[in-house]
Tab-separated table of C-alpha atoms and ligand atoms in Angstrom:
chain	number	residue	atom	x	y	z
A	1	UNK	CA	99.273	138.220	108.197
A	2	UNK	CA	102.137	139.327	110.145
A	3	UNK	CA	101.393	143.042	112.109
A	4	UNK	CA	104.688	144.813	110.493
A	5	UNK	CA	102.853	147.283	108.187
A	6	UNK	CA	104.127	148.672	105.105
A	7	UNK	CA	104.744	151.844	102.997
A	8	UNK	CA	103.071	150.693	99.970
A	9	UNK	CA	103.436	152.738	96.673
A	10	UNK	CA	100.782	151.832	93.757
A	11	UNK	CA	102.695	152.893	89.835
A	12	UNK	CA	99.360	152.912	87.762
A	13	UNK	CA	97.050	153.767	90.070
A	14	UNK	CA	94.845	155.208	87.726
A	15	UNK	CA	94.533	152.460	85.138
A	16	UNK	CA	92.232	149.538	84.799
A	17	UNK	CA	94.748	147.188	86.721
A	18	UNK	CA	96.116	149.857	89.445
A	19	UNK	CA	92.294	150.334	90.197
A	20	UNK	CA	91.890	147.147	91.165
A	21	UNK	CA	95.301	147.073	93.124
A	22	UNK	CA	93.988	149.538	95.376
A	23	UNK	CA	90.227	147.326	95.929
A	24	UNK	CA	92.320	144.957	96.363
A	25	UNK	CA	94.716	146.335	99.212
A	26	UNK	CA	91.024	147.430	100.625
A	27	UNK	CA	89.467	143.937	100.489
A	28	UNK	CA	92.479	142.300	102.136
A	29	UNK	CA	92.797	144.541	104.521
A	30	UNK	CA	96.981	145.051	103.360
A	31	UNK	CA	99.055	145.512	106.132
A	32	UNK	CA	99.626	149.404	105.063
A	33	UNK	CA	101.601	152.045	106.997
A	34	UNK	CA	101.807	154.537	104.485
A	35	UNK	CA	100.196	154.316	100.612
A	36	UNK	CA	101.109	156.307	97.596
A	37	UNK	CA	99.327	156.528	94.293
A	38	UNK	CA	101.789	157.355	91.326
A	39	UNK	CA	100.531	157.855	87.799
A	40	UNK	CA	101.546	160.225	84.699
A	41	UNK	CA	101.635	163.670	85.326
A	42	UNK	CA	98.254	163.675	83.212
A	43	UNK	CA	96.793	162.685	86.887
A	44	UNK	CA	98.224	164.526	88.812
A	45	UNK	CA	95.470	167.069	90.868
A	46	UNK	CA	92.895	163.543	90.702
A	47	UNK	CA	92.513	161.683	93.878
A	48	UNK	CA	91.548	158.462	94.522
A	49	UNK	CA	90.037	157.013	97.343
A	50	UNK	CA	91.535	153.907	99.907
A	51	UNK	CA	89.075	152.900	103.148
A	52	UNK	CA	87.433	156.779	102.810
A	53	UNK	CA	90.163	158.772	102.548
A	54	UNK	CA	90.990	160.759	99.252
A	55	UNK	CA	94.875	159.867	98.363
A	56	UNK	CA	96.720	162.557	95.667
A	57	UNK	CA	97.654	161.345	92.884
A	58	UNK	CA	101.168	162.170	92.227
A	59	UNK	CA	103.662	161.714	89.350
A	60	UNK	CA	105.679	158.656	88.567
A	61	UNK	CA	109.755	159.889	89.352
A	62	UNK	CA	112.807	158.805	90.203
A	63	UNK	CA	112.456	159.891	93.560
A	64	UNK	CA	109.099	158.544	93.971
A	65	UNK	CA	110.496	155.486	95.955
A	66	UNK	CA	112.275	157.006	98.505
A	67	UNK	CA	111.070	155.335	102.051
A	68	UNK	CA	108.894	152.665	100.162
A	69	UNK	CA	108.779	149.291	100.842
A	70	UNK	CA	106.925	147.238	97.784
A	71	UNK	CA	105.967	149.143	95.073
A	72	UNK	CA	103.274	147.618	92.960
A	73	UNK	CA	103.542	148.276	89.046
A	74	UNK	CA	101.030	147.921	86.755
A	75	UNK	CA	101.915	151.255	84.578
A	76	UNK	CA	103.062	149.634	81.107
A	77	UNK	CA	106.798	147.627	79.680
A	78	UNK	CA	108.829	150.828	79.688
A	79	UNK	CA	107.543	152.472	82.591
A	80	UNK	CA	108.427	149.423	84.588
A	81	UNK	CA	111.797	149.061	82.518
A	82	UNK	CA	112.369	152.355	83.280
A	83	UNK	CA	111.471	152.651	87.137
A	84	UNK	CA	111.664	149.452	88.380
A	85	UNK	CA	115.313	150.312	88.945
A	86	UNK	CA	115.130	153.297	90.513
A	87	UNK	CA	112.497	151.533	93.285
A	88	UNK	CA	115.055	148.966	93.666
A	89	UNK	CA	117.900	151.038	94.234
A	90	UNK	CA	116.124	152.570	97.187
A	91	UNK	CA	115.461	149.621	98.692
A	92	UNK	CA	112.321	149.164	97.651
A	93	UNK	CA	111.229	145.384	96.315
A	94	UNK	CA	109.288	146.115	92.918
A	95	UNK	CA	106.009	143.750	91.978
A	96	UNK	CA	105.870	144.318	88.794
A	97	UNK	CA	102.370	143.554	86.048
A	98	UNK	CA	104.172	144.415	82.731
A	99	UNK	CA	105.913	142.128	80.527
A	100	UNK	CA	109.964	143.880	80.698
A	101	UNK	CA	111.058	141.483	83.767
A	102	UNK	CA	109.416	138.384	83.758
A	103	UNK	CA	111.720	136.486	81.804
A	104	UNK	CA	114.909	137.828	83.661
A	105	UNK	CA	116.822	134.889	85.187
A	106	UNK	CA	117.308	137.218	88.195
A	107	UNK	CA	113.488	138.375	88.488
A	108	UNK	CA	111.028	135.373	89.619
A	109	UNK	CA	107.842	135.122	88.105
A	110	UNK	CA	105.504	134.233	90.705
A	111	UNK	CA	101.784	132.809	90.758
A	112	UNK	CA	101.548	131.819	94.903
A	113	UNK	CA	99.370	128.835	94.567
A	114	UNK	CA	101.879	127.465	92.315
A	115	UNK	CA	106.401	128.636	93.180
A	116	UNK	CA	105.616	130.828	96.395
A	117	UNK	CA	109.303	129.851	97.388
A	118	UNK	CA	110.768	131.572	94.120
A	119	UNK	CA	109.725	134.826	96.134
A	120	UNK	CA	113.174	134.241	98.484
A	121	UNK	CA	114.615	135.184	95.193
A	122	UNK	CA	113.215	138.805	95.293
A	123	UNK	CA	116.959	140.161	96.602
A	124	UNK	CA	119.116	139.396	93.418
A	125	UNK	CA	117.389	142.327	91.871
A	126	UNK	CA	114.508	143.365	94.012
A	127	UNK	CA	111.931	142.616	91.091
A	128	UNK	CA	109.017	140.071	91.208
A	129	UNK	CA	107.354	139.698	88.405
A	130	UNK	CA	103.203	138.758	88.240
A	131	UNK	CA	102.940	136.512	85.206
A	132	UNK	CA	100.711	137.281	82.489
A	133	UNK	CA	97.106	137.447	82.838
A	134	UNK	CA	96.070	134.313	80.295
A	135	UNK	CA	98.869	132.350	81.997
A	136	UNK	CA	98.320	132.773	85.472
A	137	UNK	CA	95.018	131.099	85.223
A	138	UNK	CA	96.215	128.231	83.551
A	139	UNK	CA	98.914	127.140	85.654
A	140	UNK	CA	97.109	127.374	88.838
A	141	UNK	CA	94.744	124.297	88.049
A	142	UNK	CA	98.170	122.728	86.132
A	143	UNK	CA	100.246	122.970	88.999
A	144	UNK	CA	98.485	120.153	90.816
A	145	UNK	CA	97.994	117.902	87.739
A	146	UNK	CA	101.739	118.093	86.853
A	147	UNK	CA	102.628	117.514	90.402
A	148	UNK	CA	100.602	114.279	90.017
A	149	UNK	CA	101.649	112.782	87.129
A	150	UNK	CA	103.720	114.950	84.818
A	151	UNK	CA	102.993	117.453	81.666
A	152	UNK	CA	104.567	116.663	78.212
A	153	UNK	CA	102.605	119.024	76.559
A	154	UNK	CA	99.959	122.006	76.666
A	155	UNK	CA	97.989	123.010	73.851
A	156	UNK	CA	95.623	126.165	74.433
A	157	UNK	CA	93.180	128.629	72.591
A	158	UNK	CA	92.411	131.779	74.679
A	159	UNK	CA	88.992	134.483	74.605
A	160	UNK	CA	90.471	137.253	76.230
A	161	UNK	CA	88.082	140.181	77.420
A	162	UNK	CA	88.998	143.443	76.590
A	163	UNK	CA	90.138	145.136	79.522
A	164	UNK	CA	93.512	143.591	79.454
A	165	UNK	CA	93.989	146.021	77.033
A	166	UNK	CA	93.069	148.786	79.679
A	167	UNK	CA	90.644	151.222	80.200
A	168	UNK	CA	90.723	152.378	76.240
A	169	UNK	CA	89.539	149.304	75.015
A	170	UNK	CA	86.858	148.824	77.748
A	171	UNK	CA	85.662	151.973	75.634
A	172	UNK	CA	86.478	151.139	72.508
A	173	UNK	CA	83.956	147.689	73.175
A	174	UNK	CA	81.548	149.950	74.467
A	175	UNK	CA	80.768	152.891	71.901
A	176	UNK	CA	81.432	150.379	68.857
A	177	UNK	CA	78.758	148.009	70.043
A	178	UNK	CA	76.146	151.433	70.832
A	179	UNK	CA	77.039	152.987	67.575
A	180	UNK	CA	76.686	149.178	65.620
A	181	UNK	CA	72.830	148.717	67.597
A	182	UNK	CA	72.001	151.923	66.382
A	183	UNK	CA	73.075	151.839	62.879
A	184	UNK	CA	75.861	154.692	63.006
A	185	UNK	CA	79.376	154.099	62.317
A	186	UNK	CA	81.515	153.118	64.824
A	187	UNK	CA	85.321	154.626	65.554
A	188	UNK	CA	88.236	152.134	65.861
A	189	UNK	CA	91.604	153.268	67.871
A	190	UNK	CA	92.431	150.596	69.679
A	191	UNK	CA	92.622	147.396	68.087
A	192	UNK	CA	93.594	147.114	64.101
A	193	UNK	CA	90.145	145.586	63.460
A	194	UNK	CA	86.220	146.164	64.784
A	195	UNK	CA	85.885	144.270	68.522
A	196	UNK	CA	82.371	144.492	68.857
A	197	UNK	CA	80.536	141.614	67.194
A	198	UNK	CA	84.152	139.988	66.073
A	199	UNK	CA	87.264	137.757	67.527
A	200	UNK	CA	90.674	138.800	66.725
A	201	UNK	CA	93.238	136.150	66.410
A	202	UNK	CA	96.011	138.927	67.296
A	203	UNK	CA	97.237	139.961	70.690
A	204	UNK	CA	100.368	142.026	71.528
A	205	UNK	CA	102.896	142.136	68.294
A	206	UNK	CA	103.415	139.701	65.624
A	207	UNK	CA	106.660	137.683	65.759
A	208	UNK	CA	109.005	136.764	63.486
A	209	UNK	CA	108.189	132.666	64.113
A	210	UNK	CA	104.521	133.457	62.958
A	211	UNK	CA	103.058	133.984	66.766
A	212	UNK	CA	102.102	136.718	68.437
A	213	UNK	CA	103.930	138.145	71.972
A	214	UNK	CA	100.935	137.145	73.783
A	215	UNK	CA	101.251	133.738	72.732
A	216	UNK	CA	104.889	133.299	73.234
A	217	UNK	CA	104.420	134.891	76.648
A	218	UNK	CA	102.216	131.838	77.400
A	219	UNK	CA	105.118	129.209	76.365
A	220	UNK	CA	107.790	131.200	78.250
A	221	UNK	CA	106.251	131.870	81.070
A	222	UNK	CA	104.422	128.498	82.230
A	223	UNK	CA	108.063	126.864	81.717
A	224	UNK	CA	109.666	129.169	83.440
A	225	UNK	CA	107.032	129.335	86.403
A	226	UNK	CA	107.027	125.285	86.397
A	227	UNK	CA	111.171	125.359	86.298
A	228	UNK	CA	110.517	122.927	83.399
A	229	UNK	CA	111.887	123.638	79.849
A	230	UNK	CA	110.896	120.517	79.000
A	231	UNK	CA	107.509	121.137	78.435
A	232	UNK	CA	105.511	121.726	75.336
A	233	UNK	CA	103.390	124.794	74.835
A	234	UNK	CA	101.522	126.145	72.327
A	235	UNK	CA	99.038	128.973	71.975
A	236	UNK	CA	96.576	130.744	69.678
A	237	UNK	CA	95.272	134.042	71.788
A	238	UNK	CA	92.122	135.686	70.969
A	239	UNK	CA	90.572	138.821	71.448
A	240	UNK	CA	86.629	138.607	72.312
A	241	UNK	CA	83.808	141.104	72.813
A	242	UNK	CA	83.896	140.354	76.806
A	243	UNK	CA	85.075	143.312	78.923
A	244	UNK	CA	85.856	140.902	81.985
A	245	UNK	CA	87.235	137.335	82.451
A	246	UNK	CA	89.214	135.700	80.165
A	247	UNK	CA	88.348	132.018	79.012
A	248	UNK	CA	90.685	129.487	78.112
A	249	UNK	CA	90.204	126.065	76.110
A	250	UNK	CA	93.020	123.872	77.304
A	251	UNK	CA	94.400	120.072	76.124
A	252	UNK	CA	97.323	118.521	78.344
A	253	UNK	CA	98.946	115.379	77.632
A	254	UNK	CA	100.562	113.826	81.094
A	255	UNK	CA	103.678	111.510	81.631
A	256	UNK	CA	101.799	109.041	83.634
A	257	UNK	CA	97.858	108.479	83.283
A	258	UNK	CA	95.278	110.530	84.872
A	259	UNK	CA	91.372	110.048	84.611
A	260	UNK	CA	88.993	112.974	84.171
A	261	UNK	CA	87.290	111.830	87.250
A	262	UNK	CA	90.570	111.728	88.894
A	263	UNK	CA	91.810	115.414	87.765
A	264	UNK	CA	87.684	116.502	89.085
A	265	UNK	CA	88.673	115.372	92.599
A	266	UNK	CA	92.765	116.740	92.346
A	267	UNK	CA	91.256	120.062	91.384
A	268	UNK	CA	88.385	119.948	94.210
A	269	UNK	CA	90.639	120.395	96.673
A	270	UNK	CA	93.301	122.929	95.260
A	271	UNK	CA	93.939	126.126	96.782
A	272	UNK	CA	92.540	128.659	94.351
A	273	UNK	CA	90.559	126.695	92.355
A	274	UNK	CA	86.706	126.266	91.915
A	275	UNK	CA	85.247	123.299	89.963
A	276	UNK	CA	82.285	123.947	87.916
A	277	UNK	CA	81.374	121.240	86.039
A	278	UNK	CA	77.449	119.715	86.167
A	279	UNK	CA	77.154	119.752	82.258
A	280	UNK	CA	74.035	118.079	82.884
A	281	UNK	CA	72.691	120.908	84.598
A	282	UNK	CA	74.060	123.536	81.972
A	283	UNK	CA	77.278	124.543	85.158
A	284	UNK	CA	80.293	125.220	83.492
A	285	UNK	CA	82.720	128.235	83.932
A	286	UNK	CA	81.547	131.460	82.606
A	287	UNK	CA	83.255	134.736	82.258
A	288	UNK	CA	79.984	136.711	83.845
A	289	UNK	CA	80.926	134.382	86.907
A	290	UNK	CA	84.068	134.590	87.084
A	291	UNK	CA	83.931	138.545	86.725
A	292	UNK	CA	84.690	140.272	90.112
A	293	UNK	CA	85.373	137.275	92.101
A	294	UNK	CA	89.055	135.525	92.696
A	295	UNK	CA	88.957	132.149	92.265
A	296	UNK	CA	90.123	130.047	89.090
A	297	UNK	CA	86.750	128.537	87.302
A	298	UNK	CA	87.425	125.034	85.716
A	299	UNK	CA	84.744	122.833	84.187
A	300	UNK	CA	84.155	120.774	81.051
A	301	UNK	CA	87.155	118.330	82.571
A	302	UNK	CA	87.527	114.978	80.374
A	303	UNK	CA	89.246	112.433	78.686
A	304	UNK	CA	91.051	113.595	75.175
A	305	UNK	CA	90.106	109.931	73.802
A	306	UNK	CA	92.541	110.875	70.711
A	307	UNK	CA	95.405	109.963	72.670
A	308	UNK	CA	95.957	107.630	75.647
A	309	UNK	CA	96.657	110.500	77.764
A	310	UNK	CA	94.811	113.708	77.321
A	311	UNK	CA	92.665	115.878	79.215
A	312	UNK	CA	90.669	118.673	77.963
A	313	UNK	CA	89.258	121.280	80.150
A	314	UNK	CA	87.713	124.883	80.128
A	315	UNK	CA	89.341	127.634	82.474
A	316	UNK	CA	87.830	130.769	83.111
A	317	UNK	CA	88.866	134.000	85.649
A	318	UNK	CA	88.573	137.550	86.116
A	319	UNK	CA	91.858	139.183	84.352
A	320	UNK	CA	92.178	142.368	86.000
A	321	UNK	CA	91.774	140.516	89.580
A	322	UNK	CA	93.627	136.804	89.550
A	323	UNK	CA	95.205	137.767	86.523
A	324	UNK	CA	96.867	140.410	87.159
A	325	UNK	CA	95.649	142.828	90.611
A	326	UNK	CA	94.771	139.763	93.270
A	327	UNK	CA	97.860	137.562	91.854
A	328	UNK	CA	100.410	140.783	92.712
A	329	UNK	CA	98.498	141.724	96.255
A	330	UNK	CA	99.013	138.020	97.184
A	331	UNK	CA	102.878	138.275	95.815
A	332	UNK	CA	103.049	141.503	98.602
A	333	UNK	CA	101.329	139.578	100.974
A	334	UNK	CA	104.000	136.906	101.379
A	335	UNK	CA	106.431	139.567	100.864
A	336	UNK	CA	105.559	141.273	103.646
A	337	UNK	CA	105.091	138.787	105.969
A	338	UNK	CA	107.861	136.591	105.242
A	339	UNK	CA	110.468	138.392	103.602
A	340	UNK	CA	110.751	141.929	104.833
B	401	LIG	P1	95.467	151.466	81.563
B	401	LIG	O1	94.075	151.363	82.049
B	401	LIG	O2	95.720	152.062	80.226
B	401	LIG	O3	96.325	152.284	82.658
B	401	LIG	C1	97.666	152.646	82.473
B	401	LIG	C2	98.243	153.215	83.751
B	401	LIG	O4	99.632	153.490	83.563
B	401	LIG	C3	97.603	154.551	84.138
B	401	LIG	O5	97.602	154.677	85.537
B	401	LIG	C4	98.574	155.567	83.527
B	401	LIG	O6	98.540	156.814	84.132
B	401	LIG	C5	99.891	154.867	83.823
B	401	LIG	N1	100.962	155.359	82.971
B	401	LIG	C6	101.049	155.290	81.633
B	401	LIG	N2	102.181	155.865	81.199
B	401	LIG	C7	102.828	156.313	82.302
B	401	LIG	C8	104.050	157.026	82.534
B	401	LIG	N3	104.840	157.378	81.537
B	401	LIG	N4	104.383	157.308	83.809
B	401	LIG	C9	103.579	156.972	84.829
B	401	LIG	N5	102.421	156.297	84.682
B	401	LIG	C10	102.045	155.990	83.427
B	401	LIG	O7	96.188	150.054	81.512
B	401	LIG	P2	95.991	148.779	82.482
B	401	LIG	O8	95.069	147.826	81.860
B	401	LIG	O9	95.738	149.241	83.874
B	401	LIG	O10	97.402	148.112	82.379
B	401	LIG	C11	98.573	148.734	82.847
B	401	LIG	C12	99.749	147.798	82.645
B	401	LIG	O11	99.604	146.663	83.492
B	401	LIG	C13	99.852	147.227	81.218
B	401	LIG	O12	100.514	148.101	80.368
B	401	LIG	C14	100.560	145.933	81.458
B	401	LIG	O13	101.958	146.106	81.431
B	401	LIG	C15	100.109	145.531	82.835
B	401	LIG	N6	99.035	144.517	82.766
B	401	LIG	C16	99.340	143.306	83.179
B	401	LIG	C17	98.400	142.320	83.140
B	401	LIG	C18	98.770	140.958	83.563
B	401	LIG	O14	98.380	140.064	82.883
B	401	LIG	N7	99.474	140.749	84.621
B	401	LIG	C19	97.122	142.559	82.677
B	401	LIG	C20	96.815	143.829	82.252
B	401	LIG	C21	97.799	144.802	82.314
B	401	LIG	P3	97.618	158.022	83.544
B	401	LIG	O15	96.209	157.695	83.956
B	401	LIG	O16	98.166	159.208	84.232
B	401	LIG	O17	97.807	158.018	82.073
B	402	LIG	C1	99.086	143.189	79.257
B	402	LIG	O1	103.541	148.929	77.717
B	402	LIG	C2	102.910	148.092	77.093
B	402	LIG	O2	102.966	147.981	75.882
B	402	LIG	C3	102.041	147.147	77.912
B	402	LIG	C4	101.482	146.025	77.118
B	402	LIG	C5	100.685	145.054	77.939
B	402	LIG	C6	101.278	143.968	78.612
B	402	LIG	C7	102.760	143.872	78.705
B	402	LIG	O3	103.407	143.388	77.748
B	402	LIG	O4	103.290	144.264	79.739
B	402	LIG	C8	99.296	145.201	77.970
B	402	LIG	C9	98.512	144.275	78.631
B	402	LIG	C10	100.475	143.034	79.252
B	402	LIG	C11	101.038	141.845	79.925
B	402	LIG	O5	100.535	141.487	80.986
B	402	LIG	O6	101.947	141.201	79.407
């Protein structure tokens, strides 16, 4: 880490995501000169504490951004398509967790284990964006597969915990699965159906080609992330009673052949990664292991023996940290010490 410290500014601070930013910064000991915690005025009079000390809370402006260096977002699409500029404009390089700049030719989309050197592309717009939570976790383990031997295609099925939908639906999980145990009725807000007890096929909006944005995010993203267009991707995404760690079922084809055995010992020794796959011991990933730690879980790794060359596997991590908080402190990180 280099020793030039920072004047950090957290958008979000108060939300699921932003409250993990700041654990974050903690944990890995962020180079920080000076640290701000913006939110909606709702917020402001909290405070919120970094290594001890109580920080104000203080409302998301314009002029918030004045003296700032990188400016983590994690405070929804239009607040980011909104302020995101402003930051910028004052110098200020933006790392942004909502969906409004990922697909921007002029914004990379960065997951470090996989493009790190997109980063140097930070100054046509002084956005990064962090991918989305579901995808981030996939491409890390795909990244040294396709380096290997190619991807044609991707086919994957999600079980996304509820607190990617923020702090609401942590809630909403919560007091529907208190009131069901105790036979009183149970309040919906969040999602169009009941969570507790139930999977919903249906994240983000429906589409007009049938999918939902969550899905499409998925296909965008991991092409543009893997500067390959050429790839096939499809996604179902579902919504599970799980409040952290999202778990992914995932098929690849490759170009060139690749044994299961052979993708076991790739993976083994990828940054990131953690294999966890002793089926005959019951060890595969699991979302109550993967909950509050960083690294990527993969297990159940073998042969699709449908086609001649398939792999199936079973992903698992913890969506508010690689997916979304860890993922944008490690973006900083090499901001910081290589960029700025
Ligand atoms: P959350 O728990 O609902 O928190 C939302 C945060 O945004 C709160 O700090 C809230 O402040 C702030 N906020 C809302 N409207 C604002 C406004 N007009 N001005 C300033 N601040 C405002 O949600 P979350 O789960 O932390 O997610 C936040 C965002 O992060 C999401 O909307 C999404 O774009 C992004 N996200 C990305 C990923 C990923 O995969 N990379 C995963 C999850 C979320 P108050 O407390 O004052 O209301
Ligand atoms: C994860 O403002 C919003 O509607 C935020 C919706 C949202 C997003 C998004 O599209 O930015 C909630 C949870 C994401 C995401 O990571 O794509």
């Amino acid at each position: 880490m280099s020793e030039k410290k920072m004047n950090v500014a957290v958008a979000g601070a108060t939300g699921a995501v932003g409250n993990q930013m700041i654990t974050c910064l903690e944990e890995r000991n962020f180079p920080i000169k000076s640290l701000k915690f913006l939110a909606s005025k709702r917020s402001v009079g909290r405070e919120l504490r970094f290594k001890g000390d109580m920080i104000p809370v203080e409302e998301l402006t314009e002029d918030s951004f004045k003296g700032v260096d990188i400016a983590i977002f994690s405070a929804g699409g239009s607040t980011s398509e909104k302020f995101a500029p402003c930051a910028a404009k004052d110098g200020c390089v933006v790392v942004d967790n909502s969906s409004a700049w990922r697909m921007d030719p002029d914004v990379p989309l960065i997951v470090p284990e996989v493009n790190p050197h997109a980063i140097a592309g930070h100054t046509k717009k002084g956005i990064i964006a962090n991918p989305n939570c579901s995808t981030i976790q996939m491409v890390v383990p795909l990244k040294p597969i396709y380096d290997k031997c190619g991807i044609r295609r991707i086919v994957v099925s999600t079980y996304q915990a509820v607190s990617g939908t923020g702090k609401k639906a942590i809630d909403e999980l919560f007091d529907q699965t208190r009131a069901m145990l105790n036979f009183l009725d149970y309040k919906k807000n969040v999602y169009p159906h009941r969570i507790a007890f139930n999977c919903l096929p249906h994240i983000d909006k429906f589409l007009d080609n049938g999918y939902t944005k969550e899905e499409m995010k998925m296909v965008n993203e991991t092409r543009k992330i893997f500067e390959d267009d050429s790839i096939g991707v499809t996604a179902t995404t579902v919504r599970v009673p799980v409040f952290y760690a999202h778990s992914e079922s995932v098929n690849i084809e490759t170009k060139e052949h690749i044994s299961a055995k052979e993708v076991i010992s790739l993976l083994e020794n990828a940054p990131g990664i953690k294999v966890t796959d002793d089926p005959e011991n019951n060890v595969y990933p699991l979302a109550t292991d993967a909950a509050g730690q960083d690294m990527t879980l993969v297990g159940r790794i073998r042969d699709d023996e449908s086609i001649p060359n398939g792999i199936n596997m079973w992903i698992v991590a913890d969506n508010i940290r690689k997916g979304a908080a860890t993922n944008a402190v490690q973006i900083a990180e090499i901001l910081a010490k290589k960029y700025l």
